[in-house]
Amino acid sequence: MADMHQQEEEEMKRNHRKAEDALLREHQALLEEEQRRRLAEEKEQQRREQMRRLQEEERAFHQQQEMQFQQRMQGQQMAAMSNMRAQHEQALMAGMPIGPHGNQDQIAMLQAAGGKM
């Protein structure tokens, strides 16, 4: 009888250990799943941050390109105006009238006076 009682007690201890082991494995699996989820969230956050930085860099690059383009255009306009001003000054010094059609008036006057172009 004592032998039977001891066997039952040992069986209960084994079952209890099995249940504890199963709970520990389940707990470990949950911890691992939580760790995988956190890693995935961190990776996603890093990816989003990288995309945001790339977009900012791209936006800054395009702004810089646009600014450089505007500066070039402004420089070309200023150079063209400077050239026109110099041509007008030369024409005025030469005594030529400056008309609305640029040099066409001067060319017509020279041709009418028998000059060659």
mmCIF file of C-alpha atoms in Angstrom:
data_model
loop_
_atom_site.group_PDB
_atom_site.id
_atom_site.type_symbol
_atom_site.label_atom_id
_atom_site.label_comp_id
_atom_site.label_asym_id
_atom_site.label_seq_id
_atom_site.Cartn_x
_atom_site.Cartn_y
_atom_site.Cartn_z
ATOM 1 C CA MET A 1 0.000 0.000 0.000
ATOM 2 C CA ALA A 2 2.802 2.386 0.899
ATOM 3 C CA ASP A 3 4.474 1.362 -2.341
ATOM 4 C CA MET A 4 1.346 2.305 -4.294
ATOM 5 C CA HIS A 5 1.112 5.606 -2.460
ATOM 6 C CA GLN A 6 4.765 6.325 -3.227
ATOM 7 C CA GLN A 7 4.223 5.493 -6.927
ATOM 8 C CA GLU A 8 1.240 7.847 -7.076
ATOM 9 C CA GLU A 9 3.271 10.568 -5.421
ATOM 10 C CA GLU A 10 6.142 10.086 -7.877
ATOM 11 C CA GLU A 11 3.680 10.112 -10.783
ATOM 12 C CA MET A 12 2.184 13.355 -9.476
ATOM 13 C CA LYS A 13 5.694 14.875 -9.164
ATOM 14 C CA ARG A 14 6.551 13.808 -12.728
ATOM 15 C CA ASN A 15 3.277 15.251 -14.043
ATOM 16 C CA HIS A 16 3.891 18.416 -12.069
ATOM 17 C CA ARG A 17 7.419 18.722 -13.540
ATOM 18 C CA LYS A 18 6.044 18.078 -17.023
ATOM 19 C CA ALA A 19 3.451 20.796 -16.515
ATOM 20 C CA GLU A 20 6.100 23.182 -15.185
ATOM 21 C CA ASP A 21 8.368 22.375 -18.144
ATOM 22 C CA ALA A 22 5.494 22.965 -20.568
ATOM 23 C CA LEU A 23 4.737 26.304 -18.895
ATOM 24 C CA LEU A 24 8.411 27.273 -19.009
ATOM 25 C CA ARG A 25 8.614 26.367 -22.711
ATOM 26 C CA GLU A 26 5.447 28.330 -23.415
ATOM 27 C CA HIS A 27 6.792 31.289 -21.438
ATOM 28 C CA GLN A 28 10.121 31.087 -23.308
ATOM 29 C CA ALA A 29 8.283 30.939 -26.649
ATOM 30 C CA LEU A 30 6.271 34.022 -25.665
ATOM 31 C CA LEU A 31 9.453 35.852 -24.655
ATOM 32 C CA GLU A 32 11.103 34.931 -27.962
ATOM 33 C CA GLU A 33 8.037 36.051 -29.894
ATOM 34 C CA GLU A 34 8.015 39.356 -28.010
ATOM 35 C CA GLN A 35 11.723 39.821 -28.772
ATOM 36 C CA ARG A 36 11.129 39.096 -32.491
ATOM 37 C CA ARG A 37 8.234 41.569 -32.511
ATOM 38 C CA ARG A 38 10.383 44.266 -30.876
ATOM 39 C CA LEU A 39 13.223 43.652 -33.320
ATOM 40 C CA ALA A 40 10.800 43.878 -36.231
ATOM 41 C CA GLU A 41 9.393 47.151 -34.828
ATOM 42 C CA GLU A 42 12.911 48.556 -34.365
ATOM 43 C CA LYS A 43 13.855 47.576 -37.914
ATOM 44 C CA GLU A 44 10.678 49.154 -39.263
ATOM 45 C CA GLN A 45 11.360 52.315 -37.252
ATOM 46 C CA GLN A 46 14.934 52.420 -38.590
ATOM 47 C CA ARG A 47 13.648 51.904 -42.133
ATOM 48 C CA ARG A 48 11.151 54.750 -41.717
ATOM 49 C CA GLU A 49 13.850 57.009 -40.265
ATOM 50 C CA GLN A 50 16.186 56.178 -43.137
ATOM 51 C CA MET A 51 13.429 56.885 -45.681
ATOM 52 C CA ARG A 52 12.673 60.195 -43.952
ATOM 53 C CA ARG A 53 16.375 61.150 -44.051
ATOM 54 C CA LEU A 54 16.646 60.153 -47.712
ATOM 55 C CA GLN A 55 13.583 62.217 -48.564
ATOM 56 C CA GLU A 56 15.016 65.198 -46.688
ATOM 57 C CA GLU A 57 18.341 64.793 -48.496
ATOM 58 C CA GLU A 58 16.557 64.526 -51.834
ATOM 59 C CA ARG A 59 14.430 67.581 -51.078
ATOM 60 C CA ALA A 60 17.548 69.545 -50.036
ATOM 61 C CA PHE A 61 19.355 68.400 -53.196
ATOM 62 C CA HIS A 62 16.478 69.546 -55.410
ATOM 63 C CA GLN A 63 16.279 72.862 -53.569
ATOM 64 C CA GLN A 64 20.011 73.345 -54.073
ATOM 65 C CA GLN A 65 19.689 72.441 -57.773
ATOM 66 C CA GLU A 66 16.806 74.885 -58.165
ATOM 67 C CA MET A 67 18.745 77.615 -56.362
ATOM 68 C CA GLN A 68 21.810 77.022 -58.553
ATOM 69 C CA PHE A 69 19.609 77.091 -61.652
ATOM 70 C CA GLN A 70 18.020 80.359 -60.527
ATOM 71 C CA GLN A 71 21.465 81.831 -59.827
ATOM 72 C CA ARG A 72 22.709 80.773 -63.269
ATOM 73 C CA MET A 73 19.648 82.240 -64.923
ATOM 74 C CA GLN A 74 20.051 85.432 -62.937
ATOM 75 C CA GLY A 75 23.741 85.564 -63.900
ATOM 76 C CA GLN A 76 22.897 85.037 -67.561
ATOM 77 C CA GLN A 77 20.241 87.738 -67.420
ATOM 78 C CA MET A 78 22.654 90.129 -65.746
ATOM 79 C CA ALA A 79 25.340 89.320 -68.318
ATOM 80 C CA ALA A 80 22.870 89.844 -71.171
ATOM 81 C CA MET A 81 21.747 93.145 -69.695
ATOM 82 C CA SER A 82 25.353 94.203 -69.210
ATOM 83 C CA ASN A 83 26.156 93.269 -72.829
ATOM 84 C CA MET A 84 23.115 95.180 -74.088
ATOM 85 C CA ARG A 85 24.090 98.178 -71.981
ATOM 86 C CA ALA A 86 27.645 98.065 -73.376
ATOM 87 C CA GLN A 87 26.329 97.780 -76.942
ATOM 88 C CA HIS A 88 23.989 100.709 -76.387
ATOM 89 C CA GLU A 89 26.777 102.767 -74.866
ATOM 90 C CA GLN A 90 29.025 101.980 -77.834
ATOM 91 C CA ALA A 91 26.237 102.868 -80.236
ATOM 92 C CA LEU A 92 25.570 106.128 -78.425
ATOM 93 C CA MET A 93 29.287 106.994 -78.444
ATOM 94 C CA ALA A 94 29.366 106.267 -82.161
ATOM 95 C CA GLY A 95 26.414 108.611 -82.563
ATOM 96 C CA MET A 96 23.975 105.911 -83.642
ATOM 97 C CA PRO A 97 20.376 106.068 -82.485
ATOM 98 C CA ILE A 98 19.143 103.059 -80.526
ATOM 99 C CA GLY A 99 15.723 101.847 -81.568
ATOM 100 C CA PRO A 100 13.215 99.261 -80.365
ATOM 101 C CA HIS A 101 14.643 96.601 -82.715
ATOM 102 C CA GLY A 102 18.164 96.531 -81.307
ATOM 103 C CA ASN A 103 20.848 96.742 -83.957
ATOM 104 C CA GLN A 104 18.390 96.458 -86.858
ATOM 105 C CA ASP A 105 17.967 100.242 -86.877
ATOM 106 C CA GLN A 106 21.727 100.773 -86.943
ATOM 107 C CA ILE A 107 22.202 98.169 -89.701
ATOM 108 C CA ALA A 108 19.470 99.794 -91.792
ATOM 109 C CA MET A 109 21.064 103.216 -91.300
ATOM 110 C CA LEU A 110 24.499 101.932 -92.290
ATOM 111 C CA GLN A 111 23.100 100.168 -95.352
ATOM 112 C CA ALA A 112 21.186 103.265 -96.340
ATOM 113 C CA ALA A 113 24.376 105.301 -95.984
ATOM 114 C CA GLY A 114 26.197 102.783 -98.190
ATOM 115 C CA GLY A 115 28.129 101.037 -95.420
ATOM 116 C CA LYS A 116 28.894 97.324 -95.478
ATOM 117 C CA MET A 117 28.092 94.790 -92.776
#
